[in-house]
Structures are given as C-alpha cells and as structure tokens.
XYZ file of C-alpha atoms in Angstrom:
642
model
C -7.219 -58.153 -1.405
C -7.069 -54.374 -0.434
C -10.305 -53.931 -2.124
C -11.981 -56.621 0.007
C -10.951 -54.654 3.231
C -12.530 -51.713 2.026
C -15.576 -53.379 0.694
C -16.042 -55.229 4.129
C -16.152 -52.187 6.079
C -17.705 -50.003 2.521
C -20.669 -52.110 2.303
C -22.725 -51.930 5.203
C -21.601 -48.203 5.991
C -22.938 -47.549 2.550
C -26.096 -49.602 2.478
C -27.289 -48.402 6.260
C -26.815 -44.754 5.219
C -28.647 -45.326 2.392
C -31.651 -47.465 4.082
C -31.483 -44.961 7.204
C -31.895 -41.644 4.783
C -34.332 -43.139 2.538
C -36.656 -44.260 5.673
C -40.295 -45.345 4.933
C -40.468 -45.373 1.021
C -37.235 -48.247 1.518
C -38.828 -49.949 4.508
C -40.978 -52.906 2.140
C -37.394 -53.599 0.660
C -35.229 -52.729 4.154
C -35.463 -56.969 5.806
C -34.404 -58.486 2.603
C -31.383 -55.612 1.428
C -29.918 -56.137 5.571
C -29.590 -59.379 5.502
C -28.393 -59.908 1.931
C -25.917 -56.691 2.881
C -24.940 -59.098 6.260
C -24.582 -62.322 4.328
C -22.103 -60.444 1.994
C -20.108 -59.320 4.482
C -19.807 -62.218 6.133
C -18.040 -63.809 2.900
C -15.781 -60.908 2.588
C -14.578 -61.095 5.964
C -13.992 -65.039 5.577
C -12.060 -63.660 2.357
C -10.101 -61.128 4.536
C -9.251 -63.500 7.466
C -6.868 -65.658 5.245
C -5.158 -63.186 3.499
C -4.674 -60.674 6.370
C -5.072 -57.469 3.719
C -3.318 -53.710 5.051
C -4.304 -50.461 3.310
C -3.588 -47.017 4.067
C -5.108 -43.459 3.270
C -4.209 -39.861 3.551
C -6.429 -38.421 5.971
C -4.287 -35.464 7.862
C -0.168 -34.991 6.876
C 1.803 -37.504 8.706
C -1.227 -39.351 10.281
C -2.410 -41.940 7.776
C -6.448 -43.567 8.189
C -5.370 -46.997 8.309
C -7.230 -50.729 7.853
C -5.815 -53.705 8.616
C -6.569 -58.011 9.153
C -4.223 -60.037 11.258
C -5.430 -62.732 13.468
C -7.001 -60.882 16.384
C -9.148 -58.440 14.311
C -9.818 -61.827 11.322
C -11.106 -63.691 13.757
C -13.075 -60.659 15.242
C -14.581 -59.434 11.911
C -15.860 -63.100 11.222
C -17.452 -63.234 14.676
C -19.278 -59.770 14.137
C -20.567 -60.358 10.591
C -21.873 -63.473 11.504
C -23.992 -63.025 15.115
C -24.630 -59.647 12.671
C -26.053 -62.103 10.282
C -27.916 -64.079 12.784
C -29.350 -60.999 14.359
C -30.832 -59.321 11.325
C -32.324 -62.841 10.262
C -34.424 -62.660 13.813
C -35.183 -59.205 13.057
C -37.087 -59.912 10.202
C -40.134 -61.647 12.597
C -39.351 -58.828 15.246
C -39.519 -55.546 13.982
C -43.108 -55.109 12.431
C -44.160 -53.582 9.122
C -45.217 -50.515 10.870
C -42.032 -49.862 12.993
C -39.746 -47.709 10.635
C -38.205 -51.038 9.512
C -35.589 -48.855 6.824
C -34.354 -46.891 9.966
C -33.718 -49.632 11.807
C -32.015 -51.846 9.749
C -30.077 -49.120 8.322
C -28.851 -48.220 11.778
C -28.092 -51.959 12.348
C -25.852 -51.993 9.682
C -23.793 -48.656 10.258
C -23.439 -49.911 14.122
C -22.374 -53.489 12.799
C -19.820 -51.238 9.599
C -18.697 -49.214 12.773
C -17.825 -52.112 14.888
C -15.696 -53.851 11.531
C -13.925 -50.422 11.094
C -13.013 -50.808 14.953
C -11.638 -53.859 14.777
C -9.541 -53.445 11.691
C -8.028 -50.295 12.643
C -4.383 -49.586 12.562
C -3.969 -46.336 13.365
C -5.917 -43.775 16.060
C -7.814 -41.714 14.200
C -9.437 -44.145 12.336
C -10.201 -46.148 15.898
C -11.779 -42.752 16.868
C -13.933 -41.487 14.149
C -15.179 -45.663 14.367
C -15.198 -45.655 18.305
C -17.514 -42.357 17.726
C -19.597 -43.618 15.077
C -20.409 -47.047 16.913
C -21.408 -44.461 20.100
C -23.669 -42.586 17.910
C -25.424 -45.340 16.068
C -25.913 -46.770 19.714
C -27.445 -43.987 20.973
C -30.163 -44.112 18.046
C -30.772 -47.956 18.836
C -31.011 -47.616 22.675
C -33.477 -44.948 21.979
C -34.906 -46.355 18.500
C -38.628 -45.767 20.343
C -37.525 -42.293 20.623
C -41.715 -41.535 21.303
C -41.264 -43.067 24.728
C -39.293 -40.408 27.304
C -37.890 -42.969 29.250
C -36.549 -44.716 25.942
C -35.200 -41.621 25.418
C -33.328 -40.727 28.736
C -31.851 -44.344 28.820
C -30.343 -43.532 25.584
C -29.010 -39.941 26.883
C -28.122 -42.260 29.413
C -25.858 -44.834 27.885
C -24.135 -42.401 25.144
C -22.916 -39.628 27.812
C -21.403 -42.347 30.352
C -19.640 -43.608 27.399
C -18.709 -40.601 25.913
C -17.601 -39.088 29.123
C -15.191 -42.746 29.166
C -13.756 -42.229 25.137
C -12.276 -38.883 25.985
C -9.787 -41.601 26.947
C -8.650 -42.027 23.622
C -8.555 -38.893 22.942
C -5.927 -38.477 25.224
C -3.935 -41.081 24.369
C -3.720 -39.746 20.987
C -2.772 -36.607 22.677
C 0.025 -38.121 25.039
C 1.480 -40.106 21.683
C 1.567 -37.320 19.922
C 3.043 -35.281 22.517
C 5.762 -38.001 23.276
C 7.482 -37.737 19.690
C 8.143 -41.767 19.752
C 4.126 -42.765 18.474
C 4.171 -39.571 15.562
C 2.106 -42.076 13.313
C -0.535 -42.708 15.836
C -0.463 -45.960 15.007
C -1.203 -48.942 17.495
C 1.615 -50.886 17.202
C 4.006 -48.072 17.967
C 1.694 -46.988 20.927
C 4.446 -49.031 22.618
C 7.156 -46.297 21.381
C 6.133 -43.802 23.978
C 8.206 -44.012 27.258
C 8.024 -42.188 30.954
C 5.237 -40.274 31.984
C 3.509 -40.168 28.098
C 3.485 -44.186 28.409
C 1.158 -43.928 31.165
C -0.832 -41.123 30.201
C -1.466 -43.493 26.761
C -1.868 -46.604 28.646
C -4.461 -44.410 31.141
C -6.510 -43.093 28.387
C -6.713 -46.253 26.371
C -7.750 -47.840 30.037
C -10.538 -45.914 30.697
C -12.168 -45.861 27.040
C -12.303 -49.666 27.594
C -13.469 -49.742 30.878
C -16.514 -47.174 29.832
C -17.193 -49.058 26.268
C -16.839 -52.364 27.712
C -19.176 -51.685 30.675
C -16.557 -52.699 33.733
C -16.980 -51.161 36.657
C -17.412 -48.125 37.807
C -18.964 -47.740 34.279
C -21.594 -51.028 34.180
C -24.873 -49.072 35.172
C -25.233 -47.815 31.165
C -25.523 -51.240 30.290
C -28.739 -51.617 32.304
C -29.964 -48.917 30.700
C -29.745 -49.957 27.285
C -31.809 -52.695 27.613
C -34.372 -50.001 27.003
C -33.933 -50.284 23.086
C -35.750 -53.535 21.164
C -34.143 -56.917 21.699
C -32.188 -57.367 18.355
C -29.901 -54.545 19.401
C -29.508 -55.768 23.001
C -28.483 -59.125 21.277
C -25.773 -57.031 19.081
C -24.589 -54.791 21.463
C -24.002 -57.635 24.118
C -22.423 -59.872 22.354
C -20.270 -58.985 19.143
C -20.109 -54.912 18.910
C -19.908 -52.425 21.049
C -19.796 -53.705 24.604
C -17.010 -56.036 23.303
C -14.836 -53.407 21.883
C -13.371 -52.705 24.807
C -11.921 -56.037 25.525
C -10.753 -56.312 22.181
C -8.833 -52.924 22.470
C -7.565 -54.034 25.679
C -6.446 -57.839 24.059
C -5.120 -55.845 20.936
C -2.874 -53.604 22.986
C -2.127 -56.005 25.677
C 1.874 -55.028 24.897
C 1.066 -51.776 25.767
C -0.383 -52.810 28.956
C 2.518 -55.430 29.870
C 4.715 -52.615 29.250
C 3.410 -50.005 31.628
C 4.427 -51.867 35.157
C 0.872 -50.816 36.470
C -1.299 -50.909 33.561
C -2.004 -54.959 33.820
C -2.274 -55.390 36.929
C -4.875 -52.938 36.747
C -6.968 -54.305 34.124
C -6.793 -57.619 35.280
C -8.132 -57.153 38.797
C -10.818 -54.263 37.692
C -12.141 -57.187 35.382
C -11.572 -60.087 38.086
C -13.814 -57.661 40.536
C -16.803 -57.060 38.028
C -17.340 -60.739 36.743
C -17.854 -61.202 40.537
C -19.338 -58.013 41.536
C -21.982 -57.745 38.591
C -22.466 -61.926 38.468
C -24.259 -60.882 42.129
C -26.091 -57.962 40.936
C -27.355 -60.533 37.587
C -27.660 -62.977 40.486
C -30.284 -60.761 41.939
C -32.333 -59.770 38.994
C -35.793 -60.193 38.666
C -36.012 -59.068 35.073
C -34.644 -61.213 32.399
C -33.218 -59.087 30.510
C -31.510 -57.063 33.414
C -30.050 -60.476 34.273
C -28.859 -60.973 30.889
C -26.947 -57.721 31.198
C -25.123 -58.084 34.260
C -24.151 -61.123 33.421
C -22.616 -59.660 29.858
C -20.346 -57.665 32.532
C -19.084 -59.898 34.422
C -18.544 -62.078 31.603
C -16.732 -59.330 29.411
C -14.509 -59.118 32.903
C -13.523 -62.492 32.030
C -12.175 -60.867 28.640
C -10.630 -57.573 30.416
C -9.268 -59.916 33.038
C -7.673 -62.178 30.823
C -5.832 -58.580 28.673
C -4.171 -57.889 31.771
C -2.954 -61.396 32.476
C -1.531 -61.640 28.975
C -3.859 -64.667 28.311
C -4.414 -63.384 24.511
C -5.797 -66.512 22.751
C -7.959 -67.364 26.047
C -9.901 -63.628 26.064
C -10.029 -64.112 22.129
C -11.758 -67.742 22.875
C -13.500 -66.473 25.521
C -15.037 -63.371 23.521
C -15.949 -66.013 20.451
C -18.184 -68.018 22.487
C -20.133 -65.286 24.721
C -21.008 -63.816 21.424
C -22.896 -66.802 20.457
C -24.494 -67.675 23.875
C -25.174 -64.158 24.317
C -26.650 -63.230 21.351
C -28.855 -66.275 21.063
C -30.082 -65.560 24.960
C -31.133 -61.698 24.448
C -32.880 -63.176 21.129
C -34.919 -65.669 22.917
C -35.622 -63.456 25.970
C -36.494 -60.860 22.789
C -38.922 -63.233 21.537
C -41.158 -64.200 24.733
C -41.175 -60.655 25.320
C -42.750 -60.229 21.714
C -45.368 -63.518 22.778
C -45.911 -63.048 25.945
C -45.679 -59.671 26.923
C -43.523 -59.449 29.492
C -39.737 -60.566 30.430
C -40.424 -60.714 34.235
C -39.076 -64.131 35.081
C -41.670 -65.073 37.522
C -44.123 -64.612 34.717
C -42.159 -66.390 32.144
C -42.900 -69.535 33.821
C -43.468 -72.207 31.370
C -41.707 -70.028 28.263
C -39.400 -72.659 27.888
C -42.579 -75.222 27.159
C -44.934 -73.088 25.527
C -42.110 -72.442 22.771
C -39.890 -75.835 22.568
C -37.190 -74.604 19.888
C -36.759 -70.853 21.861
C -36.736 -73.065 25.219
C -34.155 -75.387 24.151
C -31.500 -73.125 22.341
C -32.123 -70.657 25.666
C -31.297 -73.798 27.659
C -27.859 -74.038 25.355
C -27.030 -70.125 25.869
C -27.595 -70.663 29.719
C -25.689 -73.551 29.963
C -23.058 -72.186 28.140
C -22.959 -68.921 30.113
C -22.938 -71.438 33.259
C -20.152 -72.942 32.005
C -21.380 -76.635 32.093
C -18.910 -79.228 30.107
C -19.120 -79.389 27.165
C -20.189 -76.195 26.170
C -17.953 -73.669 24.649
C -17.381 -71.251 27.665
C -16.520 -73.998 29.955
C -13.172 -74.628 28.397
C -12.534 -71.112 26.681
C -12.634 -69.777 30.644
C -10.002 -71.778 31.730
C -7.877 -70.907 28.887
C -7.682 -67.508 30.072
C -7.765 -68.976 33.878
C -5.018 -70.623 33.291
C -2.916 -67.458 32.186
C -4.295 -65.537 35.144
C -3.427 -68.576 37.464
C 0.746 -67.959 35.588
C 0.053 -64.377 37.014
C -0.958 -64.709 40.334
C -3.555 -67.384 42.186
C -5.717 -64.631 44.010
C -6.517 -63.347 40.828
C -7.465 -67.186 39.405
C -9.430 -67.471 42.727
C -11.578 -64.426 42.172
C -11.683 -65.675 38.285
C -12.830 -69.075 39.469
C -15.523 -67.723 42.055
C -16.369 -65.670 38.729
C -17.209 -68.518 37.521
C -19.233 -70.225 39.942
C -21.369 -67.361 40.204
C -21.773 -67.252 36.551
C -23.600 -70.999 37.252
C -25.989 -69.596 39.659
C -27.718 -66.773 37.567
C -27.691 -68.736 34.021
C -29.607 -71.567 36.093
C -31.741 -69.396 37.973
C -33.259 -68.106 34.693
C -33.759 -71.691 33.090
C -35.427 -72.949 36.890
C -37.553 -70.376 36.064
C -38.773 -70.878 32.139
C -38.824 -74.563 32.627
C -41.262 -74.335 35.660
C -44.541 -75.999 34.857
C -47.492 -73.251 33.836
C -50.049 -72.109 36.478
C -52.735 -73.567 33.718
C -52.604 -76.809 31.930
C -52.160 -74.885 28.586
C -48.464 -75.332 28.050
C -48.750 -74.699 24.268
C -47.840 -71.708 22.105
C -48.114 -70.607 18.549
C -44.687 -71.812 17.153
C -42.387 -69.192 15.673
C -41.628 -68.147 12.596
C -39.122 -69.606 10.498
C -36.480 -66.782 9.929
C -36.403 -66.476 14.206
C -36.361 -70.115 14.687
C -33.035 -70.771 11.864
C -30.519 -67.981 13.862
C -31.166 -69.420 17.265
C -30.663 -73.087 15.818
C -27.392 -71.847 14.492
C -26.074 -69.809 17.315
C -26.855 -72.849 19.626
C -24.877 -75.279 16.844
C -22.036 -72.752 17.575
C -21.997 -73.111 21.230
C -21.672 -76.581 21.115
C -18.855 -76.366 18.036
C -16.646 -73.724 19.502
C -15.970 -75.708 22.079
C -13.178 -77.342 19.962
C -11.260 -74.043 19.890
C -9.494 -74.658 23.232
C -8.508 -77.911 23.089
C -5.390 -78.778 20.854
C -4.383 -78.685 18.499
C -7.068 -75.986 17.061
C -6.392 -73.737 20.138
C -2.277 -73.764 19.557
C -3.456 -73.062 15.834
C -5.532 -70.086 17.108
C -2.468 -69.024 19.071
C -0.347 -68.788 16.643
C -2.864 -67.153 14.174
C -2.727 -64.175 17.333
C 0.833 -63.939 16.974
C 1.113 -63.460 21.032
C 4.027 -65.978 21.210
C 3.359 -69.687 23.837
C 0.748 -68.936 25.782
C -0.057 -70.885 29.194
C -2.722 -74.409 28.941
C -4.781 -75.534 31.487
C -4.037 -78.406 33.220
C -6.489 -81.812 32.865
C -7.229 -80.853 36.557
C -8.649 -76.897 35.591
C -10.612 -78.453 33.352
C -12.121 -80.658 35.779
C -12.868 -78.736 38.723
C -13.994 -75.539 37.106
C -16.633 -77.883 35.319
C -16.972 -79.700 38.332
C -18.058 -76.395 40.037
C -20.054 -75.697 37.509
C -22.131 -78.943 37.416
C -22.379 -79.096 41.452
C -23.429 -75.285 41.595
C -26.148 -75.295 39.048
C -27.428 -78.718 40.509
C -28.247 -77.303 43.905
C -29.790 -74.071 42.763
C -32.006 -76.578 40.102
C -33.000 -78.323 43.276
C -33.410 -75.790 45.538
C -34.818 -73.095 43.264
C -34.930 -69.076 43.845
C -35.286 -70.142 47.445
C -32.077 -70.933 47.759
C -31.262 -67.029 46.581
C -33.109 -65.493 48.905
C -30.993 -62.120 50.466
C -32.091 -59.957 53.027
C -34.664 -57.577 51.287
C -31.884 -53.713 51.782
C -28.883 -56.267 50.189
C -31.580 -57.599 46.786
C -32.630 -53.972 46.683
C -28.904 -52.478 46.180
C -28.286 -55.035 44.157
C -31.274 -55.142 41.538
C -30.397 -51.236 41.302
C -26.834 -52.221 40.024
C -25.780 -51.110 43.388
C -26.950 -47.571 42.489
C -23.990 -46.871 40.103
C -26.290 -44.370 38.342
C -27.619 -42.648 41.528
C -23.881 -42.206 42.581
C -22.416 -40.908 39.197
C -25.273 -38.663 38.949
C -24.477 -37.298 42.770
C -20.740 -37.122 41.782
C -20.547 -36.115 38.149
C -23.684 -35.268 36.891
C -24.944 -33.026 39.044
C -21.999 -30.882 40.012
C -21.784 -30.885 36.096
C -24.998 -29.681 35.816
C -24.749 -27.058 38.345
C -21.242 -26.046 36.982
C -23.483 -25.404 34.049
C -26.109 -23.696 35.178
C -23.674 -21.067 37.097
C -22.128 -20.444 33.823
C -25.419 -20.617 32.033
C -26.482 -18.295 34.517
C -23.195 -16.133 34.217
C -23.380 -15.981 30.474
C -27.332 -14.733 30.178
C -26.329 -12.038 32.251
C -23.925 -11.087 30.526
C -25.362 -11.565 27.079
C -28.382 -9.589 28.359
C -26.018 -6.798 28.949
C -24.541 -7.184 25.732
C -27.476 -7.042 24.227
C -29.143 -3.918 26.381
C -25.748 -1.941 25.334
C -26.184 -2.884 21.608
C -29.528 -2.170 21.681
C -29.671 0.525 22.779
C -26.528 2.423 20.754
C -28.726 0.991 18.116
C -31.563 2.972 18.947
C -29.251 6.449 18.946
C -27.497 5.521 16.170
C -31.059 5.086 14.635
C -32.092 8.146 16.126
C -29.258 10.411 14.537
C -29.369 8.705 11.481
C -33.202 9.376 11.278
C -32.922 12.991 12.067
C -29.931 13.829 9.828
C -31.173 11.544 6.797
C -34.986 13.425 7.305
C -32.946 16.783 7.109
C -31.105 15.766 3.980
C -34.275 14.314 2.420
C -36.802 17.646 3.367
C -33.584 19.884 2.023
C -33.693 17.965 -1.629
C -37.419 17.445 -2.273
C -37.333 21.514 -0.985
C -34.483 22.294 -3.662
C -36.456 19.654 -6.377
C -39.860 21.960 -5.852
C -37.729 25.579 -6.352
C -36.212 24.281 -9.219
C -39.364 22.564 -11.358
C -41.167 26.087 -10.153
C -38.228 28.442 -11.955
C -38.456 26.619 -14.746
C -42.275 26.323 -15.050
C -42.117 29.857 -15.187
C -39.546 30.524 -17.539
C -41.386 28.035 -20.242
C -44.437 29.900 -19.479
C -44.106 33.278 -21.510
C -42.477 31.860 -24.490
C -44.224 28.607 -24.934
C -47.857 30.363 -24.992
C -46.682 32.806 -27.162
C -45.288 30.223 -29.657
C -48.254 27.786 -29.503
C -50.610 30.894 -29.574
C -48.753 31.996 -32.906
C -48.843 28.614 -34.542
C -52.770 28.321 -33.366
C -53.412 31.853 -35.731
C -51.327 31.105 -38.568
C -53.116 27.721 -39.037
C -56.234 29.337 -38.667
C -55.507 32.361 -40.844
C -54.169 29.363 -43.545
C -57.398 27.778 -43.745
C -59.711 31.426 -43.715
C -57.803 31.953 -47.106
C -57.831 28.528 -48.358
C -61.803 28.619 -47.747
C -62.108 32.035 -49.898
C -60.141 30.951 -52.640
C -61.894 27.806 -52.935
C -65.541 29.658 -52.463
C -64.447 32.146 -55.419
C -65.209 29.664 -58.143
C -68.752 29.265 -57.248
C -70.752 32.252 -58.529
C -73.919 30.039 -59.526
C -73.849 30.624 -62.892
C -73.854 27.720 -65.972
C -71.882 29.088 -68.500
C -68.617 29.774 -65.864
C -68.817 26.076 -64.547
C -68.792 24.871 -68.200
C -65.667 27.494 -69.139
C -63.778 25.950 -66.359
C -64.476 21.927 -66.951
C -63.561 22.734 -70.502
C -60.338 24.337 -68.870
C -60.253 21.572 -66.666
C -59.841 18.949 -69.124
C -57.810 20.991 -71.612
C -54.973 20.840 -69.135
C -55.956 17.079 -68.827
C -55.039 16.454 -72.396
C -52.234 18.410 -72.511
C -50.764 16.491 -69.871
C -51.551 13.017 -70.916
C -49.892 13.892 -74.431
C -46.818 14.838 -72.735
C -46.552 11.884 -70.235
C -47.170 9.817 -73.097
C-alpha cells in the first residue's frame, strides 16, 4: 500500500507540473487530463484511508521526509480529492478556451498535490517544503489574471501575510531541534520537547495556523484572495489551504493540551473570530466578501474546537464546511460568470433566473446557517459540546458564533430569492458539467449529517484515535437549531432592514475592520522603511565600492597601457634592426650567386646555338654525307639491340 501513498500525492504533483510547463499547446487536452488526474486520486485516497499506509525517505541524515494515513489525515485526503474533484468538474464551464486553461488546471492540481502532502505528513520538513508549495501555488491562483495590477497586489497580498505567519514553523523546527527530545522532527514526538523549547514549538506551530487558517489578526488576506477566479476561491475556502491550519492545530492538539497555555489560547482566538468576522460577513455587501468572512469565522469553529480537545467535532465540523463552502463560492462563481456582477443587491432574482444554482446555494446557506437537518447543525455542537466540558463562556461565545452564522447565510438567500425588478425571471440554464458538482456537494450536505449522530460519529472517533470524546446532549441539539431556525426566520421576514448599522460601524466593518490598513501601518511600512534605510545605506556604499574599483581600474589600466606600449614599440623596434641586418648580409652574396647562375646559363646556350648552327653550310652533298651517317649509326644500333 506504500506505493498508493506515493501515487496519491505523485500523481497530481506530476500531472500539474507537467500541464503548467507545457501551457497553451496542452490547454485543448488540460479539462479532460484534471479531472481524470482528480477522479484518480480520489480512488487512491479511498484505497489509502482503509489501510492507513506509512513510508519514509532519506532526505537530510537523521531527519527522514515522511508520509503517512491514519484517521485524521484518511478522512482529510478523501475530503480534499473529492471537493478537488467537484471543483475541477465546474471548472470545465468556467475557465474559457482562451484563458490559459493548461496553466490553470495544472496549478489546480499542484495546490490540491500540496494540500495531500500536508495532510499526510509525518515529519517537519516534509510539512514545510508542502506548507511552502501550497503558499506558492496560491499565490499564482490569487493572481492567475496576473494582467490586472490589482489581481496582482491581492496576490502579493495574501502570500506575504502568510508567509510572514509560516516562519512559525520554521521555528518550531528550530526549537525541536534545539531541545534534543524531537531530533526526528517528527510530529508525534513534537510532544518530547519540555520547558521553554515546548512553548517556543507550541508558539511557532500557533501562529503558522493562525496566518494559514485566516484567524484573527491574520483574516484580512482572505478578503483579498477573492481577487483570483471562483474555482480557486471554492478550493481554497473549503478543503486546502485555509483549512490547513485547523487541521495542524486538530493533528497536534496533544501538543497544545500539553503546553498549559497553548489551548486555551487557540480556543478563545477561534471563539473570538467566528464572532468577530460572522459581523464583518454580516456586513458585506459583496457576495463573495460575505462568503469569506464567513469561511473565518467558521474555520474558528475548527481552531476553537483544537483547543478544547473536541477532535472528532473540528474533524466533523471541517467535513461539512468543505461541502457547503465549496458548493456556495461555486454558485456565487457562476452568477458572476451570467450575470456580471456578485453585488448582492444586484443578484436579486439569481436564485430564480437559475433554479438548480438557486436551490443547491439555498442548501450551502442553510447549511452554513446551521438549520436542522443539515450537516453543520449537528457537527457544531459536537465540537460545542467539548468546548461546553472546557468552560461555558467559551460555549457561549461558540453558540453566539453560531447565531450569527444564521444571520449572514440568510441575508444572502433574502437577497437571491427576491423577486426581479422585470418580469423576466428566466435564464439560460447551465451547463451540465457545473450543474452535476453542485448537485453532489448539496447531496453531501444533507448526507454528512449522519456523521454526528451515533453510532457513525463514535465510529469516526475511534477512527481519530483521540480516546471518548464529549456528546451533546438531546437539549444542544435542540436549542442551537432552535436558534438557528428563530434567527434566520426574523431576518427572512424582516430583510436587510433589520441589519441596518450606523453608516462609521458598516464602514469598519465591510473593510474587515481595516486589518490591512493596520498591518500595513505596523508591519509593512516600518518594514519598508527599514528597507529603504538599508537600501539607501547599501547604494551608498556600493557606489563607493564601485568609484574605488573603478577607478584603481583605470590606473591599473593606465600603467599597464604605458608599460605594455613600451614593451611592444621596444620589440617591433628590435624585429625591424634585425630583418634590416640580415637583408643586408643576403644582399652581396645572393646577387652575386644568382648573377653567376644567370651567365653560365646564358653562356650554355651561346655554345649550344654555335654548335648546332655549324652543320648548316648550305651545301647538298654535306647534308646527304651526314643522313647517310645518320642512319649508319641507326643500323648499327638496331642490330645490336636486337
């Protein structure tokens, strides 16, 4: 089963390289590969979950790259391949021909192989060089219109908060290494460490999740990223990255527990943002802005129920927001694509103009609302009832959570159910590969809800491992949907007039109570000035450096000139003497000798010319002696060849 693992988190790294380096020759082919690439993986982490496969491989002495599947990260590698799955099935309809379709779903893919190689780590550096890869692919997404400036600066945005938050990690690896006790960097042992290296581990690991997961102070990147197309807000919000916090924070919920501080921490930073950002999603005017503050707060469900020890409720709870989530951002994503716009005031009607988007969005808001029976309804008080074992303040703030969780899911559907300024209420239907994901993801919100009832949510407990684990009394059950149902009633009734705040209160709170403007006056810009002083510092003194050089370049060019002209001049000088001694030394004899030859070859042919003019004196009788002399020799010598 070892093979599996590595295929499972193999396959889509290899096949979204390939896709993303190939680009526009591969983008004809690019829908079809992704989702047959998903669909595979999806079967090999069903394989994987049942057989909970380990492997190991050398990557540095003594710190092995390690993969493993228990029941936390089985359960989370299903729940990523499939809303992966779903995801890349809508994308088909939304990303165009003409929109670098190869890029993107390569990218897809190595964010979705990053997020599997997350999960199924077992050791720290392989959680890093995944935590970094999932940070870079995100970047790309966010920023996938890369044309647009803004696009771009949202990206810049998003990755730098986040990577600013993983330097975390980094020192927890640090710390454990440092401490002796965790030598193996692996998570389990995290737990090895004691004293003041315990809490410099559990403080790094802390703020990594806070940052990836979006919990405050951190949540203002998320509003940013809603800059890149809707198929990667739907996977980011729901199964990948903004979940991998909470899942580090559930997988090393020991380590927390064992601090003294550590849970208390976690639970009431995530008890504070599902109430904190559920008003800033409350007053949203942008779908899609709403949709994001709410996946805050509701991921502070998740963080909230880490540091109450509720394991098996975060894990339920973190099952079913990835299927309401991811089927919301993909129906917001696809009015945006109709219509134009994802204002909600002008999305009135969206709900009746496209019946099958309006009616699984009504399932994903319900769900997030918590209305009986929908999934979320009972997976929160699973966790609510571990918080309520911890302390009731911190159910209390859970609970209020949860109410205001009712008020922005319902605002959104008063809105897209609202009758249509014209009578026109109809819309050209959608196609086929968006309309089957959001049927299944809202199948899932409904089925899910089994999870945390018994006896399929003991049986998920003890697939976690994290020993009994509190239940929620009939009463929970009955007043949080109670709430729920009374809550989302009035504001049906009532409508957005019932949300009215004073105009300074909406306006902090649409801006996600300027988070950004305040890390940018606290961080950013001191950072930036930091760096501009030492920018600043180092041109001057590089300019120096480079003066000095340049100009003991110039006299070293100088001397070298002169003394390599005088060497030069001296040899062609000595060259000249030379070939003019020796011209004249050759002179005298050579004339002499060629004059000599020139006489004796023309003295030669003077007495060659008399001898042969003496035979011609003009008379008969002397030519006839010598022909008869002539042949006489003739005859003598052809009798004594022969």
């Amino acid at each position: 089963m070892s093979a599996l693992l590595w295929a499972l988190v193999a396959l889509p790294l290899t096949v979204g390289t390939l896709l993303a380096v190939v680009g526009r020759p591969a983008d004809r082919y690019a829908p079809g590969v992704a989702v047959g690439t998903a669909l595979a993986a999806f079967g090999l982490a069903v394989a994987v979950a049942f057989e909970h496969p380990r492997v190991e491989a050398p990557l540095l002495e003594g710190l092995p790259a390690g993969l493993g599947v228990d029941g936390l990260s089985g359960l989370m590698v299903v729940t990523v391949t499939s809303v992966t799955a779903a995801v890349l099935l809508f994308s088909v309809a939304d990303i165009g021909p003409g929109e670098a379709r190869a890029r993107f779903f390569g990218l897809m893919l190595l964010f979705a192989g990053a997020m599997l190689t997350t999960v199924t780590a077992t050791t720290l550096p392989m959680l890093l060089m995944a935590w970094e890869v999932m940070g870079a692919t995100s970047w790309a997404l966010i920023g996938y219109w890369w044309h647009d400036p803004e696009r771009g600066d949202a990206a810049n945005t998003a990755f730098l908060t986040t990577r600013a938050a993983d330097l975390g990690l980094y020192l927890a690896a640090g710390a454990a290494l440092a401490s002796g006790q965790a030598d193996s960097l692996a998570l389990d042992d995290l737990t090895a460490a004691t004293g003041s290296w315990s809490a410099l581990i559990t403080a790094g690991v802390i703020a990594a999740a806070f940052g990836k997961s979006a919990q405050l102070p951190f949540s203002f990147w998320l509003s940013r990223a809603m800059q890149g197309p809707s198929p990667v807000s739907a996977l980011l919000h729901s199964a990948t990255m903004v979940v991998a916090g909470a899942y580090l924070l559930l997988r090393l919920e020991p380590l927390l527990a064992q601090s003294g501080w550590g849970a208390h921490v976690v639970a009431w930073t995530g008890a504070v943002t599902a109430v904190v950002l559920g008003l800033v999603a409350v007053a949203q005017s942008d779908l899609k802005q709403l949709l994001a503050a709410s996946t805050c707060a509701q991921i502070g469900f998740m963080v909230l129920a880490a540091g109450a020890g509720a394991v098996t409720g975060g894990t339920l709870q973190l099952i079913a927001h990835a299927a309401a989530k991811s089927l919301a951002f993909l129906v917001a994503g696809a009015w945006l694509t109709v219509l134009g716009t994802k204002a909600l005031p002008a999305l009135r009607a969206a709900a009746r103009r496209h019946r099958t988007a309006g009616i699984t969005f009504s399932v994903a808001a319900l769900t997030l609302a918590g209305i009986p029976p929908l999934s979320l309804w009972a997976a929160k008080d699973v966790l609510l009832a571990g918080a309520l074992e911890d302390s009731t303040a911190l159910y209390v703030v859970g609970l209020a959570g949860a109410v205001i969780s009712a008020v922005y899911s319902i605002k959104a559907l008063w809105f897209v159910w609202q009758p249509a300024p014209t009578p026109d209420t109809r819309g050209e239907p959608l196609p086929y590969a968006a309309r089957l994901p959001l049927v299944a993801l809202a199948v899932a919100c409904f089925a899910l809800t089994v999870t945390s009832f018994p006896p399929v949510r003991d049986a998920v407990a003890r697939v976690l491992g994290g020993g009994a684990q509190p239940s929620p009394h009939a009463w929970e059950f009955a007043l949080s949907g109670a709430l729920a149902v009374a809550v989302s009633a009035v504001v049906w009734a009532r409508g957005p007039q019932l949300l009215a705040v004073p105009g300074r209160i909406a306006d902090v709170a649409s801006q996600w109570l300027r988070l950004e403007a305040a890390a940018r006056t606290l961080f950013i810009h001191p950072v930036m000035r930091l760096a501009s002083v030492l920018a600043a510092f180092d041109d001057r003194f590089l300019d120096r450096a480079v003066e000095g050089t340049a100009r003991g370049s110039v006299r070293l060019a100088q001397w070298t000139t002169a003394r390599v002209e005088r060497l030069v001049d001296g040899a062609v000088e000595s060259s000249a003497r030379d070939s003019v001694r020796l011209a004249q030394w050759t002179d005298g004899p050579v004339e002499r000798l060629v004059d000599g030859a020139v006489e004796g070859v023309a003295e030669g042919a003077r007495a060659l010319g008399r001898w042969a003019r003496r035979p011609q004196t003009g008379q008969l009788h002397q030519y006839l002696a010598q022909a008869v002399a002539a042949f006489t020799v003739l005859a003598v010598v052809l009798v004594l060849v022969r």
